[in-house]
Rosetta silent file (secondary structure, phi, psi, omega in degrees, C-alpha in Angstrom):
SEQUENCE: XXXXXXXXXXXXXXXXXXXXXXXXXXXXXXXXXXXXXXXXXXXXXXXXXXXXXXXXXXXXXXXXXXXXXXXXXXXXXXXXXXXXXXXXXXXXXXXXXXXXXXXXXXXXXXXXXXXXXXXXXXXXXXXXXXXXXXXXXXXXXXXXXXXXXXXXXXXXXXXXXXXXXXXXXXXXXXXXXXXXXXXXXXXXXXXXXXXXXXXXXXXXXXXXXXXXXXXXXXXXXXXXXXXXXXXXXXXXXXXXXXXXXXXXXXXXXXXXXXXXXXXXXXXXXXXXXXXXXXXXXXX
SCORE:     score description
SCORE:     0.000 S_00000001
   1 L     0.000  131.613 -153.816  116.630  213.334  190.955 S_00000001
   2 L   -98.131  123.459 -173.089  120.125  211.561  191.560 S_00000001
   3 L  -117.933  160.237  167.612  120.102  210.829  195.467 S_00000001
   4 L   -52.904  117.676 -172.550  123.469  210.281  197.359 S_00000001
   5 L   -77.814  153.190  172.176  125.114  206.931  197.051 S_00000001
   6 L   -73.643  152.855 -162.522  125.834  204.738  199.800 S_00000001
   7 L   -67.368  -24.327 -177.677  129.501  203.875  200.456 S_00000001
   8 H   -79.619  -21.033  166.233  128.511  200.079  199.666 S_00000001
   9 H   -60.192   -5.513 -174.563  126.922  201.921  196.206 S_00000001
  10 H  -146.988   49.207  172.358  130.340  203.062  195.231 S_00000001
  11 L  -109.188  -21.942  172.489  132.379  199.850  196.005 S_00000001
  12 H   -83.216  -19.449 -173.453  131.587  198.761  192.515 S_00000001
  13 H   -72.468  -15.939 -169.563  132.328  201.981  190.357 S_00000001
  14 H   -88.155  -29.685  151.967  135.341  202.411  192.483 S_00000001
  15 H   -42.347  -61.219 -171.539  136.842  198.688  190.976 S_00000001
  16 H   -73.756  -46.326  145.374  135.917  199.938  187.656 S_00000001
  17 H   -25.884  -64.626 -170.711  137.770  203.274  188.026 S_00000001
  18 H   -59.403  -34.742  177.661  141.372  201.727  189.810 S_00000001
  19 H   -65.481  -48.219  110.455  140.806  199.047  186.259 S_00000001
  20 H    54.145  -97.196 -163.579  140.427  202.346  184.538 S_00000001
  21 H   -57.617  -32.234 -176.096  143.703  203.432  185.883 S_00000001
  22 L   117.697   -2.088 -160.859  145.656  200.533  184.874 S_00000001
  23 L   121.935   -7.619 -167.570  145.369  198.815  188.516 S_00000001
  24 E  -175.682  151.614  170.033  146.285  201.443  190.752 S_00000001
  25 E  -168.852  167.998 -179.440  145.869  204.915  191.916 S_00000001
  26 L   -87.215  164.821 -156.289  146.285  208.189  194.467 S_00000001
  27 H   -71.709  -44.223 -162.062  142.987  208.747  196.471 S_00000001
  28 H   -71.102  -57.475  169.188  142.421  211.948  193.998 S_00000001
  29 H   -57.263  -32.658 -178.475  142.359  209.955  190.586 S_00000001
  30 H   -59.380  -46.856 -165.703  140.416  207.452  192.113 S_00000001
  31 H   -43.649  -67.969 -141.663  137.974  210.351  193.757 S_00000001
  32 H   -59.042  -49.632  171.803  138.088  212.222  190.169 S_00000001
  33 H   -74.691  -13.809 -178.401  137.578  208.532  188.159 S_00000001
  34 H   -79.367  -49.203 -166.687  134.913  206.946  190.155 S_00000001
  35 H   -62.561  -35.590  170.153  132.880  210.541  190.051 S_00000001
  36 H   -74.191  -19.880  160.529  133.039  210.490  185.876 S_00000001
  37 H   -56.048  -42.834 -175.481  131.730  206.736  186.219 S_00000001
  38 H   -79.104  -42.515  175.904  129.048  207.276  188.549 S_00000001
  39 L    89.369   30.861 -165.393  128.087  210.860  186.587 S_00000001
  40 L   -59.250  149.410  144.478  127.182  212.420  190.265 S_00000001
  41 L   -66.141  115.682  169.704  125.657  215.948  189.756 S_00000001
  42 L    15.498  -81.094 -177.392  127.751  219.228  190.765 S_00000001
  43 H   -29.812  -72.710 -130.930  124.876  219.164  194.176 S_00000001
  44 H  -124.049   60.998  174.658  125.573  216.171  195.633 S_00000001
  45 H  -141.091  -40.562 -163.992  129.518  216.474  194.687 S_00000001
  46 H  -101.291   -4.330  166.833  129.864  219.706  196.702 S_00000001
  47 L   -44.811  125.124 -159.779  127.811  218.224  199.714 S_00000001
  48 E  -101.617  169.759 -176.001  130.682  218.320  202.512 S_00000001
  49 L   -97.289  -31.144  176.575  130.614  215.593  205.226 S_00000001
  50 L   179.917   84.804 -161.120  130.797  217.915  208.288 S_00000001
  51 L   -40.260  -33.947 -178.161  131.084  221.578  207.349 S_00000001
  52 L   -72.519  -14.827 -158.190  132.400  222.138  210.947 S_00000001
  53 L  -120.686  -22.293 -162.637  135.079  220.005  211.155 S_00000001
  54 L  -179.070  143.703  171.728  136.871  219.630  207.563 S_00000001
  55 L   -81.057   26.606 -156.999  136.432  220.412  204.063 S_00000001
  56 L   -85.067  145.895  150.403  136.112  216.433  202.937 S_00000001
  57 L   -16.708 -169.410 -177.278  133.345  215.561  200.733 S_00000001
  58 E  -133.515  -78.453  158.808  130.310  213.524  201.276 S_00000001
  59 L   -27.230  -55.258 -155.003  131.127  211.749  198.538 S_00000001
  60 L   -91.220  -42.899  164.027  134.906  211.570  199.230 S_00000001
  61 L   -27.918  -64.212 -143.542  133.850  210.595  202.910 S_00000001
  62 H  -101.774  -16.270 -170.114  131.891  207.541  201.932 S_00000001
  63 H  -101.421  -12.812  168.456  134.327  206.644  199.217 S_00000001
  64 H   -93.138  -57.744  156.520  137.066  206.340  201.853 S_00000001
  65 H   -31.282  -47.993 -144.682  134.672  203.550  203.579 S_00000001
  66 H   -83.943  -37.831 -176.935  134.219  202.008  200.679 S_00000001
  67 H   -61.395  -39.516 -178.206  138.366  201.728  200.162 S_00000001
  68 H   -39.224  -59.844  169.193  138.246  200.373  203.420 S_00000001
  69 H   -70.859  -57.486  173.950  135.803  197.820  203.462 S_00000001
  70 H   -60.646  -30.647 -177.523  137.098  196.170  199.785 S_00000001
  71 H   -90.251   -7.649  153.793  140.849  196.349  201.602 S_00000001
  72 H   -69.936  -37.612 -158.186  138.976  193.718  204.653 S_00000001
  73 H  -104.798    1.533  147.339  137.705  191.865  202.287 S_00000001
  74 L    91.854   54.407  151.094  141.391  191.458  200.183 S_00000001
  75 L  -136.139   11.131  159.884  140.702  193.242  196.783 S_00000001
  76 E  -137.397  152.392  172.284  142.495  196.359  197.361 S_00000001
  77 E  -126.699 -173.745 -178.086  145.737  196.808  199.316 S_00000001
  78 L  -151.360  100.180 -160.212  147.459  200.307  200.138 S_00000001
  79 L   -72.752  162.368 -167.096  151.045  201.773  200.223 S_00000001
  80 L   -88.124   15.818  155.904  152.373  203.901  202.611 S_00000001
  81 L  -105.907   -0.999  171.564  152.720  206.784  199.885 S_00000001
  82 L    95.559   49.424  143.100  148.463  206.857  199.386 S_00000001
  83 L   -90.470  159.484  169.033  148.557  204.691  196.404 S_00000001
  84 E  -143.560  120.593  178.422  145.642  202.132  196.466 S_00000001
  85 E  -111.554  161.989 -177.517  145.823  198.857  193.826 S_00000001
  86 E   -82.101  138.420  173.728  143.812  196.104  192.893 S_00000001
  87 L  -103.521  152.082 -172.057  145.141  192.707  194.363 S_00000001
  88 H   -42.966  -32.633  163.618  145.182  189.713  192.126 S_00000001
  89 H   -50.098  -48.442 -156.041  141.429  188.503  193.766 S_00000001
  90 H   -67.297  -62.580 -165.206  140.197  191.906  192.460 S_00000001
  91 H   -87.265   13.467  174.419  141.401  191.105  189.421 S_00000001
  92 L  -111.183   -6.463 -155.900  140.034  187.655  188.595 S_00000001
  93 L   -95.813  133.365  173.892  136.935  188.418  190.556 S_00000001
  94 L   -85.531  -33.181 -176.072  134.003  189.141  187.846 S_00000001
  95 L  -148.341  107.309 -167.727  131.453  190.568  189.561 S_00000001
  96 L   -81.375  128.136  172.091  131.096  192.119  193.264 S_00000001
  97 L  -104.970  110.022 -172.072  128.334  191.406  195.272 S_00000001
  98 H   -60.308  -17.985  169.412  128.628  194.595  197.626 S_00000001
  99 H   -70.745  -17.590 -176.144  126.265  192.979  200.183 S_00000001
 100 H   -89.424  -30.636  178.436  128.132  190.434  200.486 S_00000001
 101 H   -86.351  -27.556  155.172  131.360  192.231  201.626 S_00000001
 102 H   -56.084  -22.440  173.659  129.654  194.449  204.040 S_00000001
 103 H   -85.650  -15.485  166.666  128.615  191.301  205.707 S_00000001
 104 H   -91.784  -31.017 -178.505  132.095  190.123  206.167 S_00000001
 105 H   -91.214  -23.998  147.626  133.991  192.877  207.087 S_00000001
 106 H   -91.150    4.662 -167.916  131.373  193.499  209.778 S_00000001
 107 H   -98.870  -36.259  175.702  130.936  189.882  211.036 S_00000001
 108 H   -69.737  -98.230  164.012  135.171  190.431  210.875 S_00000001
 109 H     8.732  -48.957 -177.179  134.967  193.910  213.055 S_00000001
 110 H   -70.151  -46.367  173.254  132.864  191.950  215.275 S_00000001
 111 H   -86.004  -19.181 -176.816  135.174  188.862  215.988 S_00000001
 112 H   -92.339  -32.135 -153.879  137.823  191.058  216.137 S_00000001
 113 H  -151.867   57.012  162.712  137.120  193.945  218.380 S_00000001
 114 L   -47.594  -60.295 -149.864  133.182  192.883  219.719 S_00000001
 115 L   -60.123  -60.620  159.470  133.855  195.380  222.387 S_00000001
 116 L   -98.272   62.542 -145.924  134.662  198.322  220.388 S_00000001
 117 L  -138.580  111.852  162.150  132.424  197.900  217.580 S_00000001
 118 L   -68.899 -178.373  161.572  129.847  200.930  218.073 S_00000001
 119 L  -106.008    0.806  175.357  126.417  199.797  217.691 S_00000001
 120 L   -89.100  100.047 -167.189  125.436  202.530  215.329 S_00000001
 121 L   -71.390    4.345  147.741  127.627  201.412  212.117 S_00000001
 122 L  -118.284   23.093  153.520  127.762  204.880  210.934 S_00000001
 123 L   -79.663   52.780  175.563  129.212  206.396  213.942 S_00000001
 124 L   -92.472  134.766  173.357  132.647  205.296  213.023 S_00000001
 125 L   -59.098  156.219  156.991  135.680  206.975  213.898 S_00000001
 126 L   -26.751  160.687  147.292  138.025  208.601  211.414 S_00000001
 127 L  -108.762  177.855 -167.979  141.256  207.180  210.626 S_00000001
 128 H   -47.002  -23.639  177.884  144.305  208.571  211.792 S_00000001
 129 H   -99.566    5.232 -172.637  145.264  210.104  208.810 S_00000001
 130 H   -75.261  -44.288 -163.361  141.719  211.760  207.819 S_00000001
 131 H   -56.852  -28.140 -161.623  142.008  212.795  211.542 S_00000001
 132 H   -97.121  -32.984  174.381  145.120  214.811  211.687 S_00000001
 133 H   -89.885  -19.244  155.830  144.194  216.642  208.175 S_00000001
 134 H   -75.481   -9.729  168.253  140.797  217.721  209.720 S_00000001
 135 H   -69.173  -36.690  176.284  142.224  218.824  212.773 S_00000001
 136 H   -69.054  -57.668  170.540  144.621  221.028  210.010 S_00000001
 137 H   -22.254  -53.387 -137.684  141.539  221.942  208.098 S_00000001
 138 H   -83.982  -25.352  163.800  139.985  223.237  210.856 S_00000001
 139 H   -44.089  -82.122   90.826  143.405  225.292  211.761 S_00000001
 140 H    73.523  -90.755 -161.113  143.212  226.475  208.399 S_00000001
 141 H   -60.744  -44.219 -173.765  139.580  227.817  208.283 S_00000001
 142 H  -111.584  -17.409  153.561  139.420  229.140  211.852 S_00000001
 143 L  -101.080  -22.459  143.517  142.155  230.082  213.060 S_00000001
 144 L   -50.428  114.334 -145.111  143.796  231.562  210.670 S_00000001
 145 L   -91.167 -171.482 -169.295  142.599  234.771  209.050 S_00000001
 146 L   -77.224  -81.014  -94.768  142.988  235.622  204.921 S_00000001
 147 L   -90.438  -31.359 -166.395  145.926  237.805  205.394 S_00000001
 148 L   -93.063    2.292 -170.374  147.316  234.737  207.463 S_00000001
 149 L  -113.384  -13.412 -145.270  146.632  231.999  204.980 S_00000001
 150 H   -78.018  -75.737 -166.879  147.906  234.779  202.386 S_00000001
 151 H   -73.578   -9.334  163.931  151.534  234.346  203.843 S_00000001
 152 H   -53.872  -55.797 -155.087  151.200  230.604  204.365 S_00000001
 153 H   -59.506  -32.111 -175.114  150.727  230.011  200.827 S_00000001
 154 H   -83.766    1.554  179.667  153.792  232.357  200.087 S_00000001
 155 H   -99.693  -19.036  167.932  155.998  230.647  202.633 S_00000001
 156 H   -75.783  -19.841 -177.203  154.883  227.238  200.785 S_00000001
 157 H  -100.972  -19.387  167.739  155.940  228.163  197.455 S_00000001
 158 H   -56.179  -54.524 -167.622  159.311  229.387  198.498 S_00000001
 159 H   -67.984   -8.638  177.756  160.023  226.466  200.169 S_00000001
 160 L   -99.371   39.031  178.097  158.789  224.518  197.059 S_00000001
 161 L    49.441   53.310  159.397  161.892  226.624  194.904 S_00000001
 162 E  -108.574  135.478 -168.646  159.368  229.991  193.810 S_00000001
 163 E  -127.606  158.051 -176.302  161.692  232.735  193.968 S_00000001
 164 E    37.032   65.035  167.572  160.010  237.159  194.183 S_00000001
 165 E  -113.220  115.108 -160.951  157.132  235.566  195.417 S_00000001
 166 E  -133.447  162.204  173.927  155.121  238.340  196.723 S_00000001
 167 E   -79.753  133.846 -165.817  151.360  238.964  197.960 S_00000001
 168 L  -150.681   58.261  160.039  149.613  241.404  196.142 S_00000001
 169 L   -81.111 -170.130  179.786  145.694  240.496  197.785 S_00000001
 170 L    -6.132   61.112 -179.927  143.053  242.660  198.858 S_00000001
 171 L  -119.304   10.894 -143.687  144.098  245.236  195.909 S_00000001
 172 L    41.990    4.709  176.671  140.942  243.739  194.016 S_00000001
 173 L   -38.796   71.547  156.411  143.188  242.721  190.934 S_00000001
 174 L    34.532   29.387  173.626  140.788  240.366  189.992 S_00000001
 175 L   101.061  -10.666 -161.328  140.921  237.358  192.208 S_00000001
 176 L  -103.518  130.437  159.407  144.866  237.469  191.714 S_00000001
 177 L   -88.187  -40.588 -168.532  146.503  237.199  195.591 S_00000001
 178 E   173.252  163.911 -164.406  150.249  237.267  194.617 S_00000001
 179 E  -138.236  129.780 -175.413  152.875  236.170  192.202 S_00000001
 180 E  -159.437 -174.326 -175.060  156.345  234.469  191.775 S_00000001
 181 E  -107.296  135.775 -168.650  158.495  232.450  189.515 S_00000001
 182 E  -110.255   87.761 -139.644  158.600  229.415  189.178 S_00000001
 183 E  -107.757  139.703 -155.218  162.515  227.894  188.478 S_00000001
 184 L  -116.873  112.023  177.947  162.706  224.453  186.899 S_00000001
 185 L    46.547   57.298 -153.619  166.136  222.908  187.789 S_00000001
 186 L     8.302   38.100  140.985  167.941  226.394  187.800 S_00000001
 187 L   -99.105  -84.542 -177.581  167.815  226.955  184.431 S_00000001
 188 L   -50.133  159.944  157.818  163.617  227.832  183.122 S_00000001
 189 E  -165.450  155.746  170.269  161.449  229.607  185.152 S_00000001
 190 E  -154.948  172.245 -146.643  158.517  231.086  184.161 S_00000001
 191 E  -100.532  163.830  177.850  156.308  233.468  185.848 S_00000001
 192 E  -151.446  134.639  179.484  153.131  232.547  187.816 S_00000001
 193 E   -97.920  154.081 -171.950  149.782  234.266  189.736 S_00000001
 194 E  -146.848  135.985 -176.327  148.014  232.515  192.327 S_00000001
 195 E  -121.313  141.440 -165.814  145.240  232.819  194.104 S_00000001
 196 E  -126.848  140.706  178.144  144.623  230.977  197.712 S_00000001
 197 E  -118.677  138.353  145.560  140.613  230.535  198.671 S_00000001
 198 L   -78.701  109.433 -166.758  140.263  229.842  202.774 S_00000001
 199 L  -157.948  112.178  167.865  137.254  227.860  202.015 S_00000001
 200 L   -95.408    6.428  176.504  135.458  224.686  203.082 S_00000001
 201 L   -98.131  178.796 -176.801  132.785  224.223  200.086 S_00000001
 202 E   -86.938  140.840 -171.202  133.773  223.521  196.667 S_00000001
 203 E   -87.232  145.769  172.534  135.417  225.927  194.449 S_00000001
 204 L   -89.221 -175.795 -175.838  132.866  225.863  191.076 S_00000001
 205 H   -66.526  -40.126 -166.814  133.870  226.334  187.829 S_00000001
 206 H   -82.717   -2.279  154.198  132.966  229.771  187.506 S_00000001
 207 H  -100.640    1.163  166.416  135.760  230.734  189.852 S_00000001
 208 H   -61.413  -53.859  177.873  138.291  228.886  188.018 S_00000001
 209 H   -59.989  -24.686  178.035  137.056  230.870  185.130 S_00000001
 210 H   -68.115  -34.230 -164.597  137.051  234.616  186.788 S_00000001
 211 H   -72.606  -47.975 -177.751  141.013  233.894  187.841 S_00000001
 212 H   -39.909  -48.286 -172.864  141.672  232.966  184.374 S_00000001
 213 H   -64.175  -48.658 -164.268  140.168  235.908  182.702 S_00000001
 214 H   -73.523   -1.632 -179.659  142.175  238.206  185.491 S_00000001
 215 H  -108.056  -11.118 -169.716  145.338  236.408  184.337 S_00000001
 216 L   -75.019  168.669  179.797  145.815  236.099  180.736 S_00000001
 217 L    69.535   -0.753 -178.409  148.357  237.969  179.284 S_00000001
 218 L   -96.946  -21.317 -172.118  150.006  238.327  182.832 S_00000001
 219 L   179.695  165.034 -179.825  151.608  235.196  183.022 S_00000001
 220 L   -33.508  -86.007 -154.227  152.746  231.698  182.442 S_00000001
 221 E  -125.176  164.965  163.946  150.738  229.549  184.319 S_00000001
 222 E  -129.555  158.980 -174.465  148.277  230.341  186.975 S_00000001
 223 E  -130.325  108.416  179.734  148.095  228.297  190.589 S_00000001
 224 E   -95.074  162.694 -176.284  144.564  228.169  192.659 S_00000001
 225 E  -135.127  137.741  157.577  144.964  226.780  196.330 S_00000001
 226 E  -129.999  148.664 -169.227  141.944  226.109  198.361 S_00000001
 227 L   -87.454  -19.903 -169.641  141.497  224.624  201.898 S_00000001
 228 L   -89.798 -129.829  179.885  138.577  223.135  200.222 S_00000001
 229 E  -141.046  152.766  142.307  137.564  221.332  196.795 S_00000001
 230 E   -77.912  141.813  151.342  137.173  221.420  193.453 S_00000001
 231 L   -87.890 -178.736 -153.126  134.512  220.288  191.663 S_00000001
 232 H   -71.994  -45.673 -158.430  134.852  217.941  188.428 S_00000001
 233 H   -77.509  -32.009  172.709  133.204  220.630  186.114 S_00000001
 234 H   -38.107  -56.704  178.060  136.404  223.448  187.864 S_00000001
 235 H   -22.914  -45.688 -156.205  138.496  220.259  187.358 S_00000001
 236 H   -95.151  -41.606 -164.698  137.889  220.602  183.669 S_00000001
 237 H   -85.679  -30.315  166.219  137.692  224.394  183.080 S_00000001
 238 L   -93.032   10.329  174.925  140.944  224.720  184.488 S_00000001
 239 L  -118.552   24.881  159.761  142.655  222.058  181.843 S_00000001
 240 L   -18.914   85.562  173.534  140.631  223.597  178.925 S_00000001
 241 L   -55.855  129.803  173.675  142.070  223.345  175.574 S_00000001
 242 L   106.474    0.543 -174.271  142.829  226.397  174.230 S_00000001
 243 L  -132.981  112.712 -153.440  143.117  228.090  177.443 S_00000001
 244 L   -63.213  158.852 -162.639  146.117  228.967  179.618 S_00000001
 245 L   -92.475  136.282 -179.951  146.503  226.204  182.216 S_00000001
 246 E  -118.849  150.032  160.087  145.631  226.594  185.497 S_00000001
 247 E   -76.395  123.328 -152.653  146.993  224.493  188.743 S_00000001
 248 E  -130.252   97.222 -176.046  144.590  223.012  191.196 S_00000001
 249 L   -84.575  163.943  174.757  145.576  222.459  194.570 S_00000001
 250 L  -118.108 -136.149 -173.059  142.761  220.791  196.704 S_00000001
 251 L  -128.365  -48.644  169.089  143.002  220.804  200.888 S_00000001
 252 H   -57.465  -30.711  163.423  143.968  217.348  201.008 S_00000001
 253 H   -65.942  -48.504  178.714  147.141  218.235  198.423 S_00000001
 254 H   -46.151  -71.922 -168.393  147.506  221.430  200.824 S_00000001
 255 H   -74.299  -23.558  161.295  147.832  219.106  203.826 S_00000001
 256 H   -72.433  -33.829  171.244  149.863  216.509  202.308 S_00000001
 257 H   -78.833  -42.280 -176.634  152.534  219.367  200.894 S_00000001
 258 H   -56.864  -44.885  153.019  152.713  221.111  204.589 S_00000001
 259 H   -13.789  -72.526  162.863  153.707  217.560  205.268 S_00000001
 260 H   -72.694  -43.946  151.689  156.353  217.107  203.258 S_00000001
 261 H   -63.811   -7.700 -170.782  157.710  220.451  203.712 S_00000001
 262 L    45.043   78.012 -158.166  156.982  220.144  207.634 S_00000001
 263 L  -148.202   70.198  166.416  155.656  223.532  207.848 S_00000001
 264 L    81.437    7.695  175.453  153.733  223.643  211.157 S_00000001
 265 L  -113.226  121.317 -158.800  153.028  219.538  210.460 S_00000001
 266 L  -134.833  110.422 -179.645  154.928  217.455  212.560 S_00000001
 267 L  -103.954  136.226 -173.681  155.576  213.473  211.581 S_00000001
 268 L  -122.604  131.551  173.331  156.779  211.631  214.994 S_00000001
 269 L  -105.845  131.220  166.871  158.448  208.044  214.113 S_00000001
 270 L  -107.136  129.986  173.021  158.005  205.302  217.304 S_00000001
 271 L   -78.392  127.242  174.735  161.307  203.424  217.441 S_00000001
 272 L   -81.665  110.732 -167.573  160.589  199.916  217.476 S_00000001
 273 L  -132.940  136.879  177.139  162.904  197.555  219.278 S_00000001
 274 L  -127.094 -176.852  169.846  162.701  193.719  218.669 S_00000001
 275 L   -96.515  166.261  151.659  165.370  190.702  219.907 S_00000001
 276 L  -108.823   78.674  172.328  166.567  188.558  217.507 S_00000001
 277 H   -45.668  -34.828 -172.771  166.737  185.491  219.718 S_00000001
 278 H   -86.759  -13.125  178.589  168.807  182.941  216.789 S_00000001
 279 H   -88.380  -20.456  171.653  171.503  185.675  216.870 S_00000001
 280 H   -92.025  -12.460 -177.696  172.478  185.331  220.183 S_00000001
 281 H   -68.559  -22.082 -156.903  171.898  181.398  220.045 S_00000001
 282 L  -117.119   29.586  161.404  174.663  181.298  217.470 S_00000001
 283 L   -98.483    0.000    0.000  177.169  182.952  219.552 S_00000001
């Protein structure tokens, strides 16, 4: 039986996924290439990390450590759009001994911040931005009710240019919540059904497949949204050959688009003020 890897167990597959990649990737191709390297099983893919607080992974949890720890030790860097690349050590370096970088990066932790260093090393806090999407998560799951997560989704696709986008949910149509158009530079559009899960587990395959079934012949494209996850085998079943294509939002895309649309997300910029001391010297 395939037991749950340790975050230093998935510092090397996650190097061979971003090489993979080309050198570089968003947190999702990395999750999505490291999990076909390692070959994880469905179980211990849909284990969540803290059912109460957010719908993140186990997996995805320990795999954010792992980015962490390899960016102390200078073989990954990270841009302030979520991309994460290999830096030229990474890419001369032949073989990683993961024991070795956990021993640096906590002997580093240690010299830097002895003080605040817990002593249990996996009680570590979050970082700021895991923190602020499980505090949304948790908005999400609990306080909002379906009818209220219904009209989120439809006030997100307007604002993302879907025009007669209306709810049509708890009619039992098969899994189908609501429908709009989707207009591609004002000229195409083409029509699309969507279904939103309020969920913290993983959506499986076999509910990618029920939406499908309730959609052909109805429409373009289909769009699932979940608060949650997909797993890899959903992943797959909705990009099928031979099968109309379905669109797979996850909770972390969900929290990253409210973002960008600012839709109940709020980014606060601290103004910075420095001197320039040689510009006044040279008056």
């Amino acid at each position: 039986m395939t037991s749950l890897p340790t975050f230093d167990d998935l510092m090397n597959p996650l190097l061979e996924a971003l090489r993979k990649l080309g050198g570089s990737g968003a947190i999702e191709e990395i999750y999505a290439k490291t999990v076909e390297i390692t070959g994880l099983p469905e179980e211990i893919l849909a284990q969540l990390h803290d059912p109460e607080k957010s719908s993140q992974t186990e997996v995805g949890y320990r795999l954010a450590w792992a980015r962490t720890y390899l960016r102390k030790y200078g073989l990954l860097e990270n841009s302030s759009r979520g991309v994460w690349s290999l830096t030229e050590k990474a890419k001369t370096l032949e073989a990683l001994d993961s024991a070795e970088v956990v021993r640096f990066v906590r002997a580093l932790d240690k010299k830097d911040a002895p003080k605040k260093r817990p002593p249990d090393e996996t009680a570590r806090e979050l970082s700021e931005e895991e923190r602020w999407k499980d505090q949304l998560s948790a908005v999400l799951t609990q306080k909002l009710d379906p009818a209220g997560f219904e009209r989120l989704v439809q006030r997100i696709l307007r604002e993302s240019g879907f025009i007669h986008v209306e709810v049509t949910g708890r009619t039992g149509d098969g899994g189908i919540d609501g429908k709009g158009i989707a207009r591609i530079h004002g000229f195409m559009s083409f029509h699309v059904l969507f279904q939103c899960k309020r969920y913290k587990g993983s959506v499986a395959a076999g509910e990618v497949r029920d939406f499908r079934g309730a959609m052909v012949g109805r429409a373009d494209k289909g769009l699932f949204i979940t608060t949650g996850s997909f797993t890899p085998a959903a992943v797959k079943e909705a990009t099928r050959d031979g099968a109309p294509p379905i669109d797979l939002v996850d909770g972390d895309e969900l929290a990253e688009k409210l973002k960008e649309l600012a839709l109940g997300v709020k980014t606060q910029l601290v103004e910075r003020v420095s001197i320039d001391t040689a510009w006044f010297e040279n008056l």
